[in-house]
Coordinates of C-alpha atoms and ligand atoms in Angstrom, one line a residue:
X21 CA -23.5 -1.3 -19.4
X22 CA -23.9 1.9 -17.0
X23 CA -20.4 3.8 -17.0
X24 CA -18.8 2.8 -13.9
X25 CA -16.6 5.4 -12.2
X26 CA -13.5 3.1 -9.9
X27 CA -12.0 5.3 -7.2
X28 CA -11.0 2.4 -5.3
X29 CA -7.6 2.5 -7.1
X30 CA -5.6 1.6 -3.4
X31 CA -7.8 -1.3 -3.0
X32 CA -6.7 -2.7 -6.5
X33 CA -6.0 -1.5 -10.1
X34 CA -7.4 -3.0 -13.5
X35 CA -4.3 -4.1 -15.1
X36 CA -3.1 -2.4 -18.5
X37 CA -3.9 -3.7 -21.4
X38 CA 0.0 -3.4 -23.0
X39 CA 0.6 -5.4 -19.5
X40 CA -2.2 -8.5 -20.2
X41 CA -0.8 -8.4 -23.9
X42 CA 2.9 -9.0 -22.6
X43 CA 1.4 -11.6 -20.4
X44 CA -0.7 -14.0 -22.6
X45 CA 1.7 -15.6 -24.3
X46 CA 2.7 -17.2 -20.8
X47 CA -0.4 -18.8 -20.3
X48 CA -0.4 -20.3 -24.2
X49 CA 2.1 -21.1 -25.8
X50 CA 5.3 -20.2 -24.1
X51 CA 4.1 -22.7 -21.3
X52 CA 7.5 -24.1 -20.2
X53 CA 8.5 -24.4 -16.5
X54 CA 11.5 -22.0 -15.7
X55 CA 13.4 -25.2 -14.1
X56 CA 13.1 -27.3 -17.8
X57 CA 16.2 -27.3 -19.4
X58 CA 14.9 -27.9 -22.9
X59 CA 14.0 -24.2 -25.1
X60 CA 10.6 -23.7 -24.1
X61 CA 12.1 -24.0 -20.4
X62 CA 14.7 -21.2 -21.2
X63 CA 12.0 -19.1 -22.7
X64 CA 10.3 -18.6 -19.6
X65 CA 13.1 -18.7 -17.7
X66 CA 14.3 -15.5 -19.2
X67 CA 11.2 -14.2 -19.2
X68 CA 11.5 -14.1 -15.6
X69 CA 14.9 -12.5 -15.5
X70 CA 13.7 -9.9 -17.7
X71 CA 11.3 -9.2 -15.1
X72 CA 13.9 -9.3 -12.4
X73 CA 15.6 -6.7 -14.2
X74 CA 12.6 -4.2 -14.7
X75 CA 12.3 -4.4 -11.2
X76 CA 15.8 -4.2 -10.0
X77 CA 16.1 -0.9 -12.5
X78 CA 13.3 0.6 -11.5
X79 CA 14.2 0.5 -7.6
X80 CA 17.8 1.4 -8.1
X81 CA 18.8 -2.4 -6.9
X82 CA 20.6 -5.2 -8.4
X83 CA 18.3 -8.4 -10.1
X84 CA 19.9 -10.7 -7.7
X85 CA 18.4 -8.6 -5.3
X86 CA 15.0 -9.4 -6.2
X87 CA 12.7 -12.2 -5.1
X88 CA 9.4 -13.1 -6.6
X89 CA 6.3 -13.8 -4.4
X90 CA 2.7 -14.2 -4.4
X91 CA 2.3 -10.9 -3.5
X92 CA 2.7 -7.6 -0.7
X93 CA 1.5 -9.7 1.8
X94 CA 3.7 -12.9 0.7
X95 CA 6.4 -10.1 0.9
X96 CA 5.7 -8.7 4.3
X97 CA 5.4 -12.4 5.9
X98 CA 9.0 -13.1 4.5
X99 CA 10.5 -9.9 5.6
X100 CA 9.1 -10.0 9.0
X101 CA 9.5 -13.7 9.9
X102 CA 12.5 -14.4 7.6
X103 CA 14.6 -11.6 9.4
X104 CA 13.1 -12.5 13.2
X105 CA 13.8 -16.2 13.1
X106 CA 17.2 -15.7 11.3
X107 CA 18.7 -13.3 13.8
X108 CA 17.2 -14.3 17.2
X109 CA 20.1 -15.2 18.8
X110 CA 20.9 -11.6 17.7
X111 CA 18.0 -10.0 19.7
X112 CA 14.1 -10.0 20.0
X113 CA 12.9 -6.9 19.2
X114 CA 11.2 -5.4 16.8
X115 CA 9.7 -1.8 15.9
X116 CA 7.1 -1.1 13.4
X117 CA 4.2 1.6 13.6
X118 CA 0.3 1.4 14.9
X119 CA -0.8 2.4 11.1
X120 CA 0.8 -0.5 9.2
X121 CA -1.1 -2.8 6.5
X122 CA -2.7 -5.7 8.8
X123 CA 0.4 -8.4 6.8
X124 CA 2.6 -6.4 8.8
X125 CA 0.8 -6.0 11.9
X126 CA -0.8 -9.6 12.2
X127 CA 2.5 -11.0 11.0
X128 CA 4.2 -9.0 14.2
X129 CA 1.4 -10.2 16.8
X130 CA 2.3 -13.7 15.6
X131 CA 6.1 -13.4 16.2
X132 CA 4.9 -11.8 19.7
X133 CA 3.1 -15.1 20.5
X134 CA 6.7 -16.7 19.7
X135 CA 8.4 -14.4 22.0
X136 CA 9.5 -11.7 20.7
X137 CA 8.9 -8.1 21.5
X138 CA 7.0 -5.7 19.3
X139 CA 7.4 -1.6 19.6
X140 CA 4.3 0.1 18.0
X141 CA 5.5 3.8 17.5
X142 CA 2.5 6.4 17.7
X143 CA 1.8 8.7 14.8
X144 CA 1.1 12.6 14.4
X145 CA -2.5 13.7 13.6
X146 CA -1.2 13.2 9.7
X147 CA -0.2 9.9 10.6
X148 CA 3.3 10.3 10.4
X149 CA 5.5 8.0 12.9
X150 CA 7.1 9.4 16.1
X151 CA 10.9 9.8 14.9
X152 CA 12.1 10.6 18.4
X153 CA 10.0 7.8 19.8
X154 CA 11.5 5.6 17.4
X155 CA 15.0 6.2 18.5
X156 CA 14.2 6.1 22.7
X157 CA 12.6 2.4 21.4
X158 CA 16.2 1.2 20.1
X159 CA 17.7 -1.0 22.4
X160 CA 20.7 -3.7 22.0
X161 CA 18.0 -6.7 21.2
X162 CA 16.4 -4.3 18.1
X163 CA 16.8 -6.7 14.8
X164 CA 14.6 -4.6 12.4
X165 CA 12.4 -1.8 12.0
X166 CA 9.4 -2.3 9.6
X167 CA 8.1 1.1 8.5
X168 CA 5.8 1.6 5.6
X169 CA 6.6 3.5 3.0
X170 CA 3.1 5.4 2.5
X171 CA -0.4 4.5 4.1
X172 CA -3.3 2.6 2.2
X173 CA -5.9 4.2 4.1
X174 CA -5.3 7.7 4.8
X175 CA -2.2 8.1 2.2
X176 CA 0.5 9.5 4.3
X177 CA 4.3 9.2 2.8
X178 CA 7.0 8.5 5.8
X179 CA 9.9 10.2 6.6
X180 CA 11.5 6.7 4.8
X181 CA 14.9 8.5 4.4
X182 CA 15.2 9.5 7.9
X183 CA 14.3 6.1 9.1
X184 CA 16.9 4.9 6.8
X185 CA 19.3 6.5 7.8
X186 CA 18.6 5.9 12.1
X187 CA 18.5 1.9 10.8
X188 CA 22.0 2.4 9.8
X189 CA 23.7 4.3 11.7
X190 CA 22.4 1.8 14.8
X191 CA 22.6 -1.3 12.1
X192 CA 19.3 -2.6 12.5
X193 CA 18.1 -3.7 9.1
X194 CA 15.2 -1.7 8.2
X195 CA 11.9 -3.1 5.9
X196 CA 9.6 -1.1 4.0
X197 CA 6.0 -2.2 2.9
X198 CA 6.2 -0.1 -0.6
X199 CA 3.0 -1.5 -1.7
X200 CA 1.2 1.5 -2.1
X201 CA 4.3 3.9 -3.0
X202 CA 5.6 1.5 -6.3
X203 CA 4.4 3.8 -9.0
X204 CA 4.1 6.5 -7.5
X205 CA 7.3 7.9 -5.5
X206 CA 11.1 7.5 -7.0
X207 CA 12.1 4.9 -4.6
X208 CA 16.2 3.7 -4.8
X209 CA 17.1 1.7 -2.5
X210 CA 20.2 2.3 -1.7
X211 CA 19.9 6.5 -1.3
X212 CA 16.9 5.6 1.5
X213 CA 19.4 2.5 3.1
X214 CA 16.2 0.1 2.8
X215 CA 17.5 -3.5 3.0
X216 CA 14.1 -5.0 2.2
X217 CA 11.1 -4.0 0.2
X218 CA 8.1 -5.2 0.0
X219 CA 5.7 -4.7 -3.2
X220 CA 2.4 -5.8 -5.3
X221 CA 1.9 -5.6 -9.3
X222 CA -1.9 -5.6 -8.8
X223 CA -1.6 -2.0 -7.3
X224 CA 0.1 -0.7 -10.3
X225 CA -1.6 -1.8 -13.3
X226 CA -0.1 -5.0 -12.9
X227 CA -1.9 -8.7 -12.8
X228 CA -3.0 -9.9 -8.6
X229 CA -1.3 -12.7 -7.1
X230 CA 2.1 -11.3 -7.9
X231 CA 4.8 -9.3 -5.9
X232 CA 8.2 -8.9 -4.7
X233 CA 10.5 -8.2 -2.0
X234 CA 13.8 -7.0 -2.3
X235 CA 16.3 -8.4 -0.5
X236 CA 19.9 -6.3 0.2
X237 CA 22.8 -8.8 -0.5
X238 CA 23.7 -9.9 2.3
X239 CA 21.1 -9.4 4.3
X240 CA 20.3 -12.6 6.1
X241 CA 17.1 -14.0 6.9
X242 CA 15.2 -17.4 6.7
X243 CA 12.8 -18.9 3.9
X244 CA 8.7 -18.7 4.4
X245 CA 8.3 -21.2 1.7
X246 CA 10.2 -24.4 1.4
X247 CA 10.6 -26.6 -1.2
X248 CA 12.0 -26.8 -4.5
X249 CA 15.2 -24.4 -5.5
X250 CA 13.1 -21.7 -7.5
X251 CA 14.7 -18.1 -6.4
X252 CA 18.1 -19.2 -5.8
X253 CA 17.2 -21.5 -3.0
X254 CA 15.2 -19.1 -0.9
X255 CA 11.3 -19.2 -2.2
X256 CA 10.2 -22.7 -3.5
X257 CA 7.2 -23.1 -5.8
X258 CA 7.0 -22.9 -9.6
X259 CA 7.1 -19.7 -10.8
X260 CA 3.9 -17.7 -12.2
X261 CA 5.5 -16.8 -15.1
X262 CA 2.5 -15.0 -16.3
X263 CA 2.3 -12.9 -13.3
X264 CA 5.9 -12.0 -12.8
X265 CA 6.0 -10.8 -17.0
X266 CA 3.1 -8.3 -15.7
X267 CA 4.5 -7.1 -13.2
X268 CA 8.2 -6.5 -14.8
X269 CA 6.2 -4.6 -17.5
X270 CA 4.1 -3.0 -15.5
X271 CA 6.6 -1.4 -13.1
X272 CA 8.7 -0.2 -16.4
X273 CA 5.8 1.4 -17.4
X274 CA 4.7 3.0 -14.3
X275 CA 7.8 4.8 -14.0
X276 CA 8.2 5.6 -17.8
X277 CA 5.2 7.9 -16.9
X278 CA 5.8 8.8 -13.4
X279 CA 5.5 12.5 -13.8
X280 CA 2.6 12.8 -16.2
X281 CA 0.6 10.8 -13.5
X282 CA 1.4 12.2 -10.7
X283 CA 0.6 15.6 -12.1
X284 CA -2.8 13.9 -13.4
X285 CA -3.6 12.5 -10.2
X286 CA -2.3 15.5 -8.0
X287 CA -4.7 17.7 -10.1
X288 CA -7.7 14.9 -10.1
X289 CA -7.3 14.6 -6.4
X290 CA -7.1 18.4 -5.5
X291 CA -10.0 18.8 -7.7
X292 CA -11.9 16.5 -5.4
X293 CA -11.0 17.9 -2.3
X294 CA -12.0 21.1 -3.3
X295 CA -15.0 20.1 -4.6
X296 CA -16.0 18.1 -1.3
X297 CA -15.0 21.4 0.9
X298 CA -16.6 23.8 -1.2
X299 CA -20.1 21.9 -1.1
X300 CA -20.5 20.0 1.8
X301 CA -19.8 21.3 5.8
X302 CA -18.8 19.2 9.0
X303 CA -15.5 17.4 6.5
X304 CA -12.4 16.6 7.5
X305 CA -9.5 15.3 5.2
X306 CA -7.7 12.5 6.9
X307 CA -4.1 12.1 6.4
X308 CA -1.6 14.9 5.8
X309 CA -2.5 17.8 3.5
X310 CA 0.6 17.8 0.7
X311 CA 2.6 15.1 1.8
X312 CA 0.5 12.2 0.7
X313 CA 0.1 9.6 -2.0
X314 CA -0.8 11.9 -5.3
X315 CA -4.3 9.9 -5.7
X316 CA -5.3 9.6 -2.2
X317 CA -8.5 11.2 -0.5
X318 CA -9.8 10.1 2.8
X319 CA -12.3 11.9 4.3
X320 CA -14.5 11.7 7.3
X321 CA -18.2 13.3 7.1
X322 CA -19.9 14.0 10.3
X323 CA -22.3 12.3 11.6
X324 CA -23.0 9.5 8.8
X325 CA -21.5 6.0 8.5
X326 CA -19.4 5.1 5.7
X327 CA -20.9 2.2 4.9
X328 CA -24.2 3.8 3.7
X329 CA -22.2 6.6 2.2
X330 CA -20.3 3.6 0.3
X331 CA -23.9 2.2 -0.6
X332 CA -25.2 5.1 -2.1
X333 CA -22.6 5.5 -4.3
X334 CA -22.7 2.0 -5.4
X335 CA -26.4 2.7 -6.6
X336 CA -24.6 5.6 -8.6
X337 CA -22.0 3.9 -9.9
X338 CA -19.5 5.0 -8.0
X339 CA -16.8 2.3 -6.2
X340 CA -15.1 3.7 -3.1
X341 CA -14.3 2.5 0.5
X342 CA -14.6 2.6 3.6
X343 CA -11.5 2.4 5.5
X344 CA -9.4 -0.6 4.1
X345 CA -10.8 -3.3 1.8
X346 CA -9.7 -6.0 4.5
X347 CA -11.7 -4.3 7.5
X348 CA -14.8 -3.1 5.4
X349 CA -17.3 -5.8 6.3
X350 CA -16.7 -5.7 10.1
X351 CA -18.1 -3.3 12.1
X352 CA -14.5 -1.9 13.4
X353 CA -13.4 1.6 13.0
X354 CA -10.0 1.5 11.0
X355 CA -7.3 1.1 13.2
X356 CA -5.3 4.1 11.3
X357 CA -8.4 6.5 12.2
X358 CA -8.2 5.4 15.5
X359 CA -4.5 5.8 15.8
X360 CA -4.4 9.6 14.1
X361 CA -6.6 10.4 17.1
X362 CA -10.4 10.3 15.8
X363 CA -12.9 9.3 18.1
X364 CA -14.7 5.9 17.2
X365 CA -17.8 7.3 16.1
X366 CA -15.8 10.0 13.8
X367 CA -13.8 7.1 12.4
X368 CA -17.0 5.2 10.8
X369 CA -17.7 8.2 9.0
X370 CA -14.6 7.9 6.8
X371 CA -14.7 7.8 2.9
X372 CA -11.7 6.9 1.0
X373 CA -11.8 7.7 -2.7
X374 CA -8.5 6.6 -4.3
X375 CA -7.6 7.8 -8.2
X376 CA -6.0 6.7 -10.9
X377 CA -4.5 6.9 -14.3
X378 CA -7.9 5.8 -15.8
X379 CA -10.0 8.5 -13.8
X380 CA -10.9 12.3 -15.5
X381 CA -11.9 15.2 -14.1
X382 CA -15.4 14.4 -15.7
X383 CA -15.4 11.7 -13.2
X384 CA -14.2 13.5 -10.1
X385 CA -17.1 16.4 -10.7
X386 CA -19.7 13.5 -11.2
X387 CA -19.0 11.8 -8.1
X388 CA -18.9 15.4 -5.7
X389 CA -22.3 16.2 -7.8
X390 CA -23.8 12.6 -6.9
X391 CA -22.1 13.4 -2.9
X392 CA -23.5 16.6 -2.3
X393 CA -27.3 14.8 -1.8
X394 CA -26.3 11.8 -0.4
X395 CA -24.5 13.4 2.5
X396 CA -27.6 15.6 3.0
X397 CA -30.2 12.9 2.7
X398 CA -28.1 10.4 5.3
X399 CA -27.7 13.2 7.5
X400 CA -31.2 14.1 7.6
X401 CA -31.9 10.5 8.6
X402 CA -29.2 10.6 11.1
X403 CA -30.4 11.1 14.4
X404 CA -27.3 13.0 15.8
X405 CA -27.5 15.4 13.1
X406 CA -30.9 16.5 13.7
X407 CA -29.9 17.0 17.4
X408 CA -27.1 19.0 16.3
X409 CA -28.9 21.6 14.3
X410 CA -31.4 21.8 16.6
X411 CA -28.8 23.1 19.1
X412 CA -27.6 25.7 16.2
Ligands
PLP28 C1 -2.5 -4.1 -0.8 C2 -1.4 -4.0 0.3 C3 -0.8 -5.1 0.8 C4 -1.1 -6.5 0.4 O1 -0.7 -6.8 -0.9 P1 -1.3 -8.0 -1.6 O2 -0.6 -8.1 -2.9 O3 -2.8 -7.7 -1.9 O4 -1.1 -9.2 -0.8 C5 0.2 -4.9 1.7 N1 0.5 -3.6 2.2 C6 -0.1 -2.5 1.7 C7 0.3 -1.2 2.2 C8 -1.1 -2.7 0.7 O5 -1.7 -1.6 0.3

C-alpha cells in the first residue's frame, strides 16, 4: 500500500500499539464484569481502578474524582446538563464561548430550550475569550462557566488559569472541555481551580469510544445515564473495560513523553508553517501565532475552497480537514472562522493540518511540496482569482 501521510491528528489518533497490547487481554480472556464478585470479576475491576489512577495522577486529582464515559462528548453532556439541572433552584445562567466543540454548544442550545440562559463570550482575532466580557456577564443566577481548554479547529490555548480563578473567587463552578489539551499541556486541576474536566483517549493514542470527566468532590450535579450502580452510583452501564485500560495507559504514556513531543511537534508544525509562507502568497494562519496547541496548523488560502484543497490531497495521500470533522460534509463555514472575524467566503478556504507523534519532517516537506501546485492549479480555475490578478 501507498505511504499515507495522517495530519488529521485533532480529528482522531491511531492508538499505540503498547496501548492495544495493554488492552487485548480485556476483550479475551480477562472478560469478567467489574460488578462480579467471583476473581475474574475483581480482575477487571482493578483493572479499572488502575486506570482511575493513571488518570487521577496525570491531572493532579484524586481517583475518586474520576468518572468513566463514552467519551468527550459523553463528558461535556454530563458536565453541562448534570451541573444545570442540579443547581437550578440556584440560578439559570450559564456562560461558555462562541468557539466551543458543537457537545458543548448543542448541549447549551438544548438547556436554552429548557429555560435557561446562555452567555456566548466573543473571542479576539486569535480566538481567545473576552475576559472582561466574561466578568460584566456574571450575574447572581451564573451556575457555571464552560470554557474550553484549547480549540480543535484553529488550536488556540485559553487563558484557563484566569478563568479559574474569576470562577472562584465569584463561586461559580467552572468546566473545561480538555479534549484536545490531554497530552499535550500539564494540566492540575486544582492549580487552574477547574471543578470538572472533560476528556477523550482516542485523541491521545488511546482506543475511541472512551473518556472521562473529572468531577471535584463535592461538586454537585445530576446523572445523564441511569441505571445500574457502576461509577459509584452516578454513570450506569457496564463498564468498557477494554477502553478504559487504553485510556489509563495511554494518558501515562502521553505524559511520560510530554516534552520530547511537544518539542517534536512544535518543530514539525513550525516547519510547516514556514514552508506554506515561504512558497505560497494570499495565506493566513488561523488561530494565535505561539500560543497554540504544539501540532496545530490552520490555515486559510485565498480564493480556493477547502474542500477541493482537501480532495487533492486525498489523491496524494495526504489526510487533512477542512474545518472540524463534524461540519466537513455541510456546506457551513466553521463557526470558529466565523467567530475570529473571517468573512464567509474566507472561512471556506481554511485548511487544517494537525501533527503528531507518528509524523516526520519527511512528511511535513512532502505535503508543502504536493501544496505548492495544488493551490496554484485551484486558483487558476478559480474565477475570483483570475479577476484578481487581472486588477494587479
Ligand atoms: C473530539 C472532541 C470532542 C468529542 O470527543 P469524542 O470522544 O469524540 O466524543 C469534544 N471536544 C473537543 C474539543 C474535541 O476535540
Amino acid at each position: 500500500m501507498r505511504n499515507y501521510i495522517y495530519m488529521d491528528n485533532a480529528a482522531t489518533t491511531p492508538t499505540k500499539k503498547e496501548v492495544l497490547a495493554e488492552m487485548l487481554p480485556y476483550f479475551s480472556e480477562k472478560y469478567g464484569n467489574p460488578s462480579s464478585i467471583y476473581s475474574l470479576g475483581g480482575q477487571s475491576k482493578n483493572a479499572v481502578e488502575k486506570a482511575r489512577e493513571q488518570v487521577a495522577i496525570a491531572l493532579g486529582a484524586k481517583a475518586k474524582e474520576i468518572y468513566f464515559t463514552s467519551g468527550g462528548s459523553e463528558a461535556d453532556n454530563w458536565a453541562i446538563k448534570g451541573i444545570a439541572f442540579a443547581n437550578r433552584h440556584k440560578g439559570n445562567h450559564i456562560i461558555t464561548s462562541k468557539i466551543e466543540h458543537h457537545a458543548v454548544l448543542h448541549t447549551c442550545e438544548f438547556l436554552e430550550r429548557q429555560g435557561f440562559k446562555i452567555t456566548y463570550l466573543d473571542v479576539d482575532e486569535y480566538g481567545v475569550v473576552d475576559i472582561e466580557q466574561l466578568k460584566n456577564s456574571i450575574t447572581d443566577e451564573t451556575i457555571l462557566i464552560s470554557i474550553m481548554f484549547a480549540n480543535n479547529e484553529i488550536g488556540t490555548i485559553q487563558p484557563i488559569k484566569e478563568i479559574g480563578e474569576i470562577a472562584e473567587e465569584k463561586g461559580i463552578y467552572f468546566h473545561t472541555d480538555a479534549v484536545q489539551a490531554i497530552g499535550n499541556i500539564k494540566i492540575d486541576v486544582n492549580e487552574l481551580n477547574i471543578d470538572l474536566l472533560s476528556l477523550s483517549a482516542h485523541k491521545f493514542h488511546g482506543p475511541k469510544g472512551v473518556g472521562a470527566l473529572y468531577i471535584r468532590q463535592g461538586v454537585k450535579l445530576d446523572n445523564l445515564i441511569e441505571g445500574g450502580a457502576q461509577e459509584k452510583n452516578r454513570r450506569a452501564g457496564t463498564e468498557n473495560v477494554p477502553g478504559i485500560v487504553g485510556l489509563g495507559k495511554a494518558i501515562e504514556l502521553a505524559y511520560e513523553n510530554l516534552d520530547e513531543h511537544n518539542e517534536k511537534l512544535i518543530n514539525l508544525r513550525e516547519r510547516l508553517i514556514k514552508g506554506i509562507f515561504d512558497n505560497i502568497d494570499d495565506v493566513r494562519l488561523n488561530g494565535h501565532p505561539t500560543n497554540r496547541l504544539p501540532g496545530n496548523t490552520n490555515f486559510c488560502f485565498k480564493y480556493i475552497e477547502g474542500e477541493s484543497l482537501l480532495l487533492s490531497l486525498d489523491i496524494e495521500g495526504v489526510a487533512g480537514s477542512s474545518g472540524s470533522a463534524c461540519t466537513s460534509g455541510s456546506l457551513d463555514p466553521s463557526h470558529v472562522l466565523l467567530a475570529i472575524g473571517l468573512p464567509h467566503e474566507i472561512a471556506h478556504g481554511s485548511l487544517r493540518l494537525t501533527l503528531g507523534d507518528f509524523n516526520t519532517e519527511e512528511e511535513v516537506d512532502y505535503v508543502v511540496e504536493k501544496l505548492i501546485p495544488i493551490v496554484q492549479r485551484l486558483r487558476d480555475m478559480s474565477p475570483l482569482y483570475e479577476k484578481i490578478k487581472g486588477e494587479k
